[in-house]
Tab-separated table of C-alpha atoms and ligand atoms in Angstrom:
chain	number	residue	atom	x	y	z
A	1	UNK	CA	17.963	-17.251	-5.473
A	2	UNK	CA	18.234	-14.162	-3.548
A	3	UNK	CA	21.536	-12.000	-4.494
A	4	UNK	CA	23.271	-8.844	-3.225
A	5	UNK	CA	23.240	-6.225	-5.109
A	6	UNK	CA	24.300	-2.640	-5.289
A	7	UNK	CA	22.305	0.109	-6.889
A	8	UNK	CA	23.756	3.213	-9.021
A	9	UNK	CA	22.094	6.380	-7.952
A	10	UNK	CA	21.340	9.201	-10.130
A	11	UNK	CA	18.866	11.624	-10.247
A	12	UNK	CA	16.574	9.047	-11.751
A	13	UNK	CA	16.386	7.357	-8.655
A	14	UNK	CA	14.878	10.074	-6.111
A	15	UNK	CA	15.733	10.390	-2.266
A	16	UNK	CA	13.425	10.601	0.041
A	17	UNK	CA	13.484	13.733	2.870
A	18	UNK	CA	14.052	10.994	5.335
A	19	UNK	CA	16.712	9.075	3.330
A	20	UNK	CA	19.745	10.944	5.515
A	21	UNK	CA	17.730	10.019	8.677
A	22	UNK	CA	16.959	6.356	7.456
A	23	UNK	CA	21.187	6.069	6.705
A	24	UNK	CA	21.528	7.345	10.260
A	25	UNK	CA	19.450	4.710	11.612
A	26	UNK	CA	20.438	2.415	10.210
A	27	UNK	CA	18.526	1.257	7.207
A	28	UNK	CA	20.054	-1.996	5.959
A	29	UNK	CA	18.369	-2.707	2.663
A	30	UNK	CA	15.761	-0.466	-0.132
A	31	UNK	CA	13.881	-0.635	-3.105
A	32	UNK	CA	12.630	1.459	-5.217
A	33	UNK	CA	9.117	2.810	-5.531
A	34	UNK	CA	7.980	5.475	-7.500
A	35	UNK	CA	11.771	6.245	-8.498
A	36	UNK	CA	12.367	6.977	-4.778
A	37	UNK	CA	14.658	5.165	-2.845
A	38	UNK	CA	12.391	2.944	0.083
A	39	UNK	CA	13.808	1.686	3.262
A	40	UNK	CA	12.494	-2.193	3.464
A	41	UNK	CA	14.555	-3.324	6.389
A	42	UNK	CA	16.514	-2.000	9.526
A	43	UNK	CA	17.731	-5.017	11.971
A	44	UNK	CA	15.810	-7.664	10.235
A	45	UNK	CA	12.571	-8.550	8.760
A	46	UNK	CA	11.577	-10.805	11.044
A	47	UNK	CA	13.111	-8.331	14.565
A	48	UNK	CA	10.927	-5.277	12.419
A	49	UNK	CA	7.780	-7.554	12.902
A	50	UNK	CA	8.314	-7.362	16.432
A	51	UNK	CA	8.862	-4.270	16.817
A	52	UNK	CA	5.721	-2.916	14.674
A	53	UNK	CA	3.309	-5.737	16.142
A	54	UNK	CA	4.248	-5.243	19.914
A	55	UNK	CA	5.083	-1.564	19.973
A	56	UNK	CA	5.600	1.037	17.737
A	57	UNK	CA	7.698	2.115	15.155
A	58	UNK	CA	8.001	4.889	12.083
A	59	UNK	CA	8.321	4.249	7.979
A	60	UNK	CA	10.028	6.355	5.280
A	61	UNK	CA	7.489	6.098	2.856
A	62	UNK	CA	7.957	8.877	0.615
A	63	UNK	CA	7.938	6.618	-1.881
A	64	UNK	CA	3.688	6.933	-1.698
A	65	UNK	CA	4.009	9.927	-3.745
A	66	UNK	CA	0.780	11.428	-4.029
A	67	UNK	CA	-0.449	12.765	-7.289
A	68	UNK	CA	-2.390	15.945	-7.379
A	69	UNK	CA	-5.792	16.512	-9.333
A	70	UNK	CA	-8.007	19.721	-9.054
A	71	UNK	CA	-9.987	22.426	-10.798
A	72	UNK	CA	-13.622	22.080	-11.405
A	73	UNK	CA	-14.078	18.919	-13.412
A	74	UNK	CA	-11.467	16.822	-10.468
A	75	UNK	CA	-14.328	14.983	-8.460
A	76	UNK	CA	-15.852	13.885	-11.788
A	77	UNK	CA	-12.392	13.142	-13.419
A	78	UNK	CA	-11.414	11.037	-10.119
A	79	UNK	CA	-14.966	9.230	-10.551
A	80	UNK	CA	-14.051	8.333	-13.466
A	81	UNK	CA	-10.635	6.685	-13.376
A	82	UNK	CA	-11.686	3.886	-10.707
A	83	UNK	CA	-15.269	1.402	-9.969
A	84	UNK	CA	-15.322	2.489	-6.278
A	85	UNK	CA	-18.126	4.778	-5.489
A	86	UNK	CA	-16.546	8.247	-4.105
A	87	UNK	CA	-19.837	10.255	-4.148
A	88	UNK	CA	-19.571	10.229	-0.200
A	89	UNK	CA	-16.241	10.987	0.008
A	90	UNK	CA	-16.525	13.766	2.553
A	91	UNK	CA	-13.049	16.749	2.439
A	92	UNK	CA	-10.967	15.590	5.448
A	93	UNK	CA	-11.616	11.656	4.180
A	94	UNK	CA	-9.366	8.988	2.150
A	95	UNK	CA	-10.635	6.175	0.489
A	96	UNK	CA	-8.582	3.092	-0.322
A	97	UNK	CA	-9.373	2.509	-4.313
A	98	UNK	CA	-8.388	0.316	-7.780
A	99	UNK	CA	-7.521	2.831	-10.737
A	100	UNK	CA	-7.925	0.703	-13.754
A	101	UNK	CA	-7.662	0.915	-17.481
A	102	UNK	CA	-10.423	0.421	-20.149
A	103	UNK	CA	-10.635	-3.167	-19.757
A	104	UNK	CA	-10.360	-2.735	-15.899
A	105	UNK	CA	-6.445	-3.810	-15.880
A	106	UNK	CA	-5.379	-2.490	-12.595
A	107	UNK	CA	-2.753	0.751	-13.128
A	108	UNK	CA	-2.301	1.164	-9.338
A	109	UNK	CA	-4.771	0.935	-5.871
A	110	UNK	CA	-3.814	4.246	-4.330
A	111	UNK	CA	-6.022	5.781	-1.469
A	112	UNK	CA	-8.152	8.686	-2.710
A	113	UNK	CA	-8.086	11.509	-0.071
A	114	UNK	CA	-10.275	14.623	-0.582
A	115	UNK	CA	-8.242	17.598	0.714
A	116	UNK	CA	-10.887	20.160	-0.571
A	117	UNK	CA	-14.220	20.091	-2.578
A	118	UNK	CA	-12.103	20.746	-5.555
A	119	UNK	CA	-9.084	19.235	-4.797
A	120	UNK	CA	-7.916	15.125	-4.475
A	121	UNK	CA	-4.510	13.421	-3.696
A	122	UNK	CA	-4.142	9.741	-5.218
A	123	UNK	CA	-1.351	8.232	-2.294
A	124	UNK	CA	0.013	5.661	-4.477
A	125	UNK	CA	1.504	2.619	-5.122
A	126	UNK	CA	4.383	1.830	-7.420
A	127	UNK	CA	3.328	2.872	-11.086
A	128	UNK	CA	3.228	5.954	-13.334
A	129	UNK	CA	-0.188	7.740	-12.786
A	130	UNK	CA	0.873	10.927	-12.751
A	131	UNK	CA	1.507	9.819	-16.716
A	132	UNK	CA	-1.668	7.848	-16.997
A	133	UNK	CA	-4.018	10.425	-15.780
A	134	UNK	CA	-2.613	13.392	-17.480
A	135	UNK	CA	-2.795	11.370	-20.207
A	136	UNK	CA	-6.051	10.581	-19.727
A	137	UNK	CA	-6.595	14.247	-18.592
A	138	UNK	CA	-5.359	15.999	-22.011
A	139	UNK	CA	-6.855	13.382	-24.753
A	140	UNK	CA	-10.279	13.652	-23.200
A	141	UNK	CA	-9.956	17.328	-23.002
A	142	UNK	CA	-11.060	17.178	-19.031
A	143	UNK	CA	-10.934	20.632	-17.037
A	144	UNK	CA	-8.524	19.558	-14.343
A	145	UNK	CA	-4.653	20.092	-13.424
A	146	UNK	CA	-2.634	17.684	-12.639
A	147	UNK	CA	0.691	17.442	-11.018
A	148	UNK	CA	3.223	15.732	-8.170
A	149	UNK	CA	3.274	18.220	-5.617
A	150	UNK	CA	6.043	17.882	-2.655
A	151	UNK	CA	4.656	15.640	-0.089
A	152	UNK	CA	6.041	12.694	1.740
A	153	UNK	CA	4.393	10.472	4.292
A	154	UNK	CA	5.971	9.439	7.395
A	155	UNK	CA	4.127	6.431	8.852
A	156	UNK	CA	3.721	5.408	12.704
A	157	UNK	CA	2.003	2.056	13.140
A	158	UNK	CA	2.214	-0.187	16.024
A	159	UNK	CA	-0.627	-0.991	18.922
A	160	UNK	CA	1.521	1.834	21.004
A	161	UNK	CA	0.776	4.566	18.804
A	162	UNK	CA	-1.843	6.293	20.302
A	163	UNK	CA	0.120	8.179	23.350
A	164	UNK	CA	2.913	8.878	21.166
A	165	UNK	CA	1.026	10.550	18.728
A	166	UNK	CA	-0.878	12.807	21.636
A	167	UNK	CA	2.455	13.451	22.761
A	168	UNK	CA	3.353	14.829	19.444
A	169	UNK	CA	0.474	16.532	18.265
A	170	UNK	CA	-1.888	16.566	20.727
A	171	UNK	CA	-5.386	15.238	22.297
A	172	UNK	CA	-7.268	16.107	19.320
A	173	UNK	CA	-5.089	13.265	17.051
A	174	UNK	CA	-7.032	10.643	19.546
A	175	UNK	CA	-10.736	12.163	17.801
A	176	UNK	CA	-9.395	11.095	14.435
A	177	UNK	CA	-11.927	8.414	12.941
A	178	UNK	CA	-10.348	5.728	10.698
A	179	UNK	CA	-8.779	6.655	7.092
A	180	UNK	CA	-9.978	10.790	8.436
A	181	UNK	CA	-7.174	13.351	8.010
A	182	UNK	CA	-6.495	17.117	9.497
A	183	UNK	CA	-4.362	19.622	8.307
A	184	UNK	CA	-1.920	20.433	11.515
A	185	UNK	CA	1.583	22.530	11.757
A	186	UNK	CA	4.216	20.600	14.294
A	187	UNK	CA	6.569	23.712	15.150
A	188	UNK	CA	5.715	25.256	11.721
A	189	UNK	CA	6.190	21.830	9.901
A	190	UNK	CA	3.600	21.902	7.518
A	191	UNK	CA	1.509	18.285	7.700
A	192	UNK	CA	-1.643	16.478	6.894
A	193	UNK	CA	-2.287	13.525	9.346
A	194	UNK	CA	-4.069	10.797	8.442
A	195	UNK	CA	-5.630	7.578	10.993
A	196	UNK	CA	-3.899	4.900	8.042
A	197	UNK	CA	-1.197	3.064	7.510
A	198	UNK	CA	-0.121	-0.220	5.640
A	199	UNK	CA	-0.651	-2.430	8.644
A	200	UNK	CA	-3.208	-3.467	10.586
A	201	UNK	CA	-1.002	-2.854	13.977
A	202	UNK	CA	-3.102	0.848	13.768
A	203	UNK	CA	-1.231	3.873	13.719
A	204	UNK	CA	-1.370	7.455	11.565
A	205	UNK	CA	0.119	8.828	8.440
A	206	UNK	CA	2.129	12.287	8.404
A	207	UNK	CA	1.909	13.669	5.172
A	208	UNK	CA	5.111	16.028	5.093
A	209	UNK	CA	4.089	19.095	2.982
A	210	UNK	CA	7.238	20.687	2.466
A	211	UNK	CA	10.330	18.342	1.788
A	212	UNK	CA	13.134	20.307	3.912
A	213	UNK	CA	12.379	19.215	6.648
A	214	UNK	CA	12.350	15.679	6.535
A	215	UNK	CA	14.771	15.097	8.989
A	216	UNK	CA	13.172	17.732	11.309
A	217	UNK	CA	10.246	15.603	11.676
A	218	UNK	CA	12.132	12.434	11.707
A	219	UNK	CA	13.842	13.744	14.872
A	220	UNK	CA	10.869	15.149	16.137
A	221	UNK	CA	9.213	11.434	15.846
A	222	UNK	CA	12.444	9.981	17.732
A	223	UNK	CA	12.577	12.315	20.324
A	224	UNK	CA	9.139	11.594	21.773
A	225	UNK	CA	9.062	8.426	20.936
A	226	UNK	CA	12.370	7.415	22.918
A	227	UNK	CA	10.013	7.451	26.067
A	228	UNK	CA	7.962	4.776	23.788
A	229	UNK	CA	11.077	2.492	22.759
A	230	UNK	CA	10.040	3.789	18.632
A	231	UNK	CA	11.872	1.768	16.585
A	232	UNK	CA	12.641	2.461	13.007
A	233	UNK	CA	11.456	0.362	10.951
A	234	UNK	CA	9.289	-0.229	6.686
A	235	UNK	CA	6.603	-1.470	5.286
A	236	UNK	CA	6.934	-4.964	6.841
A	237	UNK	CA	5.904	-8.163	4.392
A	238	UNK	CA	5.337	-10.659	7.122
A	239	UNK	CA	2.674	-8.400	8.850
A	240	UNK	CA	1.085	-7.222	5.690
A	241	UNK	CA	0.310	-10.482	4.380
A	242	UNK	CA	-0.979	-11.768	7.415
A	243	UNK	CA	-3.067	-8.668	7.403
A	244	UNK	CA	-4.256	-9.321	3.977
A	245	UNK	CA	-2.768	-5.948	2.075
A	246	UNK	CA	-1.929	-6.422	-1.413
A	247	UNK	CA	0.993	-4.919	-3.277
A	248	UNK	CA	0.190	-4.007	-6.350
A	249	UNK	CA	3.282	-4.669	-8.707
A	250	UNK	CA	3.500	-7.938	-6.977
A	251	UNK	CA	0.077	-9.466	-6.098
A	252	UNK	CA	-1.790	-7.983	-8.479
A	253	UNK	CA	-1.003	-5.679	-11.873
A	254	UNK	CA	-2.573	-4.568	-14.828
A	255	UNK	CA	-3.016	-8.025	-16.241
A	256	UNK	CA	-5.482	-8.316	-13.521
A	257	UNK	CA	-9.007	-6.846	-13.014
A	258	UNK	CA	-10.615	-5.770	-9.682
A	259	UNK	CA	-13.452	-8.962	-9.742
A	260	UNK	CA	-9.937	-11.282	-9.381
A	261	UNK	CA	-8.796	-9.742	-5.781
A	262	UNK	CA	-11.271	-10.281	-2.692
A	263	UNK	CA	-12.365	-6.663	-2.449
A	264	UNK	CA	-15.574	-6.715	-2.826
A	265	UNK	CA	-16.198	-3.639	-0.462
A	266	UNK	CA	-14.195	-1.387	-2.514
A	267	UNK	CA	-15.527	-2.000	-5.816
A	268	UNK	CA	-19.490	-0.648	-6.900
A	269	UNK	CA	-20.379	-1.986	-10.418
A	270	UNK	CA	-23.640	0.339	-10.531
A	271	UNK	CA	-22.453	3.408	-8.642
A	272	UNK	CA	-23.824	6.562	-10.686
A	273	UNK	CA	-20.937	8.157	-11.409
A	274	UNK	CA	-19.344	7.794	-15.236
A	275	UNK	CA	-16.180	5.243	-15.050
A	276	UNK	CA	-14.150	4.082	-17.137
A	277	UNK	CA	-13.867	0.105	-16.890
A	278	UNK	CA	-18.172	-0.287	-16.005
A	279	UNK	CA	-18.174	-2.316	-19.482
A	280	UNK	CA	-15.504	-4.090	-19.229
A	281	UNK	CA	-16.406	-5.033	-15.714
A	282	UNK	CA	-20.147	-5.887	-16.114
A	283	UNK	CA	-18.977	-8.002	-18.861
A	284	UNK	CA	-16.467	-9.889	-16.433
A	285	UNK	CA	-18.858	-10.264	-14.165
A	286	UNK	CA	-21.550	-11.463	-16.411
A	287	UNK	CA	-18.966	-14.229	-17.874
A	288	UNK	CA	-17.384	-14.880	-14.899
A	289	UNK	CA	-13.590	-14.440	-13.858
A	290	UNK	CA	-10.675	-16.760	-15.496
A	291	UNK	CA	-8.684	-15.820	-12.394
A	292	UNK	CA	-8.640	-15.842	-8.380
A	293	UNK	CA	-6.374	-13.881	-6.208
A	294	UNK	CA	-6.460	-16.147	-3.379
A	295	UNK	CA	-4.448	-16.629	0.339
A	296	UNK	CA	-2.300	-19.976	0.540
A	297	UNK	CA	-0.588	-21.363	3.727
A	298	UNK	CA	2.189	-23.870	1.616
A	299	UNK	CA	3.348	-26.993	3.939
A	300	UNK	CA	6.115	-28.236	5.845
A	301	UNK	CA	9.206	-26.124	7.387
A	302	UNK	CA	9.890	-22.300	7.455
A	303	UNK	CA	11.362	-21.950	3.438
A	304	UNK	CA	14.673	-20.588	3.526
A	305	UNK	CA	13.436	-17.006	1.827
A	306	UNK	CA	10.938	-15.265	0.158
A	307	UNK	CA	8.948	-15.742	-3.290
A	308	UNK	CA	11.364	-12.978	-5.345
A	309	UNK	CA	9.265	-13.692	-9.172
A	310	UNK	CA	6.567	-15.560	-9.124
A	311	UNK	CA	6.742	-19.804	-8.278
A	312	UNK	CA	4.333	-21.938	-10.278
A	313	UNK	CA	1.494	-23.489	-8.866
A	314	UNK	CA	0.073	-27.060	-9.978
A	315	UNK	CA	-3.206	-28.820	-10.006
A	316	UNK	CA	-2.765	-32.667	-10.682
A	317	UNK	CA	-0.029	-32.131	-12.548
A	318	UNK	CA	-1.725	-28.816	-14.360
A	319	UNK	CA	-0.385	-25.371	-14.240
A	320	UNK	CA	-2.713	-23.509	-12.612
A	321	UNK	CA	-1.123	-20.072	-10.970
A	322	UNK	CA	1.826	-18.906	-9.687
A	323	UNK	CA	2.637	-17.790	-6.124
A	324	UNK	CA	2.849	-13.734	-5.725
A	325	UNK	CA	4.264	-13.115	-2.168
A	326	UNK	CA	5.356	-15.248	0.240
A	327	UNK	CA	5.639	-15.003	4.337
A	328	UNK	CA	6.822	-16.913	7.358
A	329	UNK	CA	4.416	-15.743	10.001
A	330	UNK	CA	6.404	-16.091	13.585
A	331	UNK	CA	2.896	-15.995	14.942
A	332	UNK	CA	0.927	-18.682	13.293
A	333	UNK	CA	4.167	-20.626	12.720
A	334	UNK	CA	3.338	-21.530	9.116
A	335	UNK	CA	4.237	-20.300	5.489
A	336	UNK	CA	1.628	-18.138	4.015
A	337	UNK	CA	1.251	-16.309	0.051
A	338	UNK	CA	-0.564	-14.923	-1.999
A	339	UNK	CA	-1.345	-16.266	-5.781
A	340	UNK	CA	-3.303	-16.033	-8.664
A	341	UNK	CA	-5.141	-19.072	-9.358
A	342	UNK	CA	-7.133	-19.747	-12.009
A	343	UNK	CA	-10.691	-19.117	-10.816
A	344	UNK	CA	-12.327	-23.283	-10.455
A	345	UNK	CA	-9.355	-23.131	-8.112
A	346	UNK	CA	-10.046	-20.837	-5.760
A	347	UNK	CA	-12.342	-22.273	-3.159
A	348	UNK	CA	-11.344	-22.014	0.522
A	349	UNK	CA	-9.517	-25.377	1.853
A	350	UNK	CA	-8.416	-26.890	-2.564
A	351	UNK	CA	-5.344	-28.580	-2.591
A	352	UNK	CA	-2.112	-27.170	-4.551
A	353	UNK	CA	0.909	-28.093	-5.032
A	354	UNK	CA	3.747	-25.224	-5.274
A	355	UNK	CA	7.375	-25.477	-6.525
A	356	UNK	CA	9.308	-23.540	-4.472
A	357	UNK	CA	12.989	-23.077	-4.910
A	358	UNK	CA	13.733	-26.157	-2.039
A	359	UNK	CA	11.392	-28.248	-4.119
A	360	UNK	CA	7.831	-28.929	-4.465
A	361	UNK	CA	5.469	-28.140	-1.725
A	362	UNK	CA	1.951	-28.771	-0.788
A	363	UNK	CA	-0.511	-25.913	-0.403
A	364	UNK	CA	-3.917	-25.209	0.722
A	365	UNK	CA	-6.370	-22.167	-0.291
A	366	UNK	CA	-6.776	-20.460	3.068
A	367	UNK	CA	-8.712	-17.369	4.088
A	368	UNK	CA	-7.197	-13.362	3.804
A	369	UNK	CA	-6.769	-12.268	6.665
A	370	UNK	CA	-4.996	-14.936	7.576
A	371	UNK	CA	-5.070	-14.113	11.437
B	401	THG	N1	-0.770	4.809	2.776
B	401	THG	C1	-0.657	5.842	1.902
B	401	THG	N2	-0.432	5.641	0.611
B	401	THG	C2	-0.280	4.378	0.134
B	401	THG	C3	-0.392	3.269	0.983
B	401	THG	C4	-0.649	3.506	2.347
B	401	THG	N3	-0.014	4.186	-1.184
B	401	THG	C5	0.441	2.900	-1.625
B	401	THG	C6	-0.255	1.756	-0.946
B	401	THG	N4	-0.261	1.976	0.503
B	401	THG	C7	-1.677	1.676	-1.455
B	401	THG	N5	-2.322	0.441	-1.082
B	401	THG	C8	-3.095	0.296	0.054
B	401	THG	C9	-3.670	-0.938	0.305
B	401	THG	C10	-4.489	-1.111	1.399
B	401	THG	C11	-4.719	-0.063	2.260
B	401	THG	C12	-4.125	1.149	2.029
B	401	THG	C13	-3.333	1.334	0.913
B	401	THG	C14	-5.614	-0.199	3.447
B	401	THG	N6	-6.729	-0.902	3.312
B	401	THG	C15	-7.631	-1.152	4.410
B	401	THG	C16	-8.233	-2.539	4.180
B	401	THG	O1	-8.020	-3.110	3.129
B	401	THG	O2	-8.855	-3.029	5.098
B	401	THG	C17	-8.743	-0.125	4.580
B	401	THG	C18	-9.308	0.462	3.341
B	401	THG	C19	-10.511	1.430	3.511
B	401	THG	O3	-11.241	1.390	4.531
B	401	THG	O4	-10.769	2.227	2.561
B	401	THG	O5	-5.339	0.344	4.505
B	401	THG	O6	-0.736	2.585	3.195
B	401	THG	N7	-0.786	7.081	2.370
């Protein structure tokens, strides 16, 4: 069960341009996410809830490196790497997406944002595409560059975000249409700001283009958001799963294929663009899915911690899944998770049973979100 440990750093393990500031305020505990050190708690999980669901508060997460694809062959090249359809992907837009292998094995679901006709960012999640696409990139012989350039989002999310952020960059932030983005200069601070975020609390995304002065924007943040009570604070796992955000790494990987995860919206079979799973996913489709990623609320009492590797799940006796994430929700009062299933078994309301650390559990199939 869950153990203290201390990491080694060396330059294998990055820090972020906020990591001073996140010491400072008193991060308590990290990972590590795209070989960058990650804030993941400050008071405590549960007080960081709070804070993000009834006010506001700002995330180190430089850890969403974003990887860098242009030249004249990039909106073709970024077609072809995942099944969403991008061909309205406007510049000044981001698109939440699934990158996926051959067989449609998922390498990472970063969001695609257009920064110029020519030019995308993938913000992403915790795996190598830099590698992958270059890869990719050369062996196909496409016309693009590739590369990480030096960018680090800052995230504000709470329901109180919206006067701090006109207080920090203006009126015009309030204009900003969902998942939209604007190039803007806060005293000379070079940024891109984006209406996103990994919560559903709302808030924006402050893409830091010039690593320096990370803890010149972190100040900035703090300063005007004293008069807002701004609390530091991470990516918080009660609210996300609630919310119905995967992690990829933990909820899903590249053993599993976009028809498994309830994202339908995000995923066009047909578009008209060249990809590189469509076979492998029209033949999925046409046979059907082995697996489910499903929601599950497990019985009984608050469990003393979180799902750290995955706990099996059992059908009459049957394995049948394992347990991906797992959640006490202070608001609906119950335990909630995510799992893979296998796909008979994935019908809102069938009965599990899970075998938790404190013993075996029932479970039910509920629906994502789960609020
Ligand atoms: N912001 C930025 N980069 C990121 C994340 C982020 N990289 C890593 C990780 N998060 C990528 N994963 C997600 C998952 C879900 C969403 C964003 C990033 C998300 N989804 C909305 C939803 O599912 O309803 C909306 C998607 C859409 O409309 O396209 O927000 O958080 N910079």
């Amino acid at each position: 069960m869950s153990q203290n440990i201390e990491l080694t750093v060396s330059g294998r393990i990055r820090k972020s341009p906020y990591y001073n500031a996140t010491i400072r305020y008193g991060a308590k505990t990290f990972t590590v996410y795209n070989h960058m050190l990650m804030p993941t708690s400050y008071e405590d999980p549960e007080k960081d809830y709070w804070n993000l669901v009834n006010n506001v508060t700002v995330w180190d997460v430089a850890g969403e490196r974003q990887v860098e694809i242009s030249g004249p062959e990039s909106y073709r090249f970024v077609e072809y790497i995942t099944p969403r359809d991008l061909s309205k992907l406007q510049i000044g837009q981001g698109k939440y997406a699934l990158i996926t292998d051959e067989n449609g094995g998922i390498i990472n679901d970063p969001i695609i944002l257009r920064i110029s006709k020519d030019k995308f960012w993938l913000s992403i999640a915790d795996s190598d595409v830099l590698l992958w696409t270059k890869g990719l990139a050369e062996g196909l012989g496409w016309n693009v560059k590739i590369r990480e350039p030096d960018v680090s989002p800052l995230a504000i999310q709470g329901p109180n975000n919206l006067p701090l952020m006109i207080d920090l960059l203006g009126e015009w932030v309030s204009e900003l249409k969902y998942f939209f983005f604007k190039e803007f200069e806060l005293d000379g601070i070079p940024l891109i700001v984006q209406r996103s975020g990994w919560s559903k609390q709302g808030g924006f995304e402050l893409y830091l283009m010039d690593g320096t002065r990370g803890e010149e924007l972190w100040e900035r943040v703090m300063e005007v958001g004293m008069k807002y009570d701004i609390k530091p604070a991470t990516p918080n796992n009660i609210e996300r799963i609630e919310s119905g955000l995967f992690s990829w790494g933990n909820d899903m990987n590249i053993e599993n294929n976009p028809l498994e995860l309830p994202l339908n919206n995000f995923i066009q079979i047909d578009k008209g663009a060249d990809y590189i799973c469509r076979e492998a996913l029209q033949r999925i489709s046409s046979q059907g899915v082995k697996n489910k990623i499903v929601g599950l609320v497990i019985d009984g009492e608050q469990l003393p911690g979180a799902c750290e590797n995955n706990w099996n799940i059992f059908s009459s006796d049957k394995l049948s899944g394992k347990v991906t994430s797992t959640a006490y929700s202070p608001r609906l009062k119950q335990n909630i998770a995510f799992a893979t299933v296998d796909s008979h078994l994935g019908g809102l309301g069938t009965k599990l049973d899970v075998e938790t650390p404190w013993g075996r559990r029932s479970a039910k199939v509920s629906k994502i979100p789960f609020n």
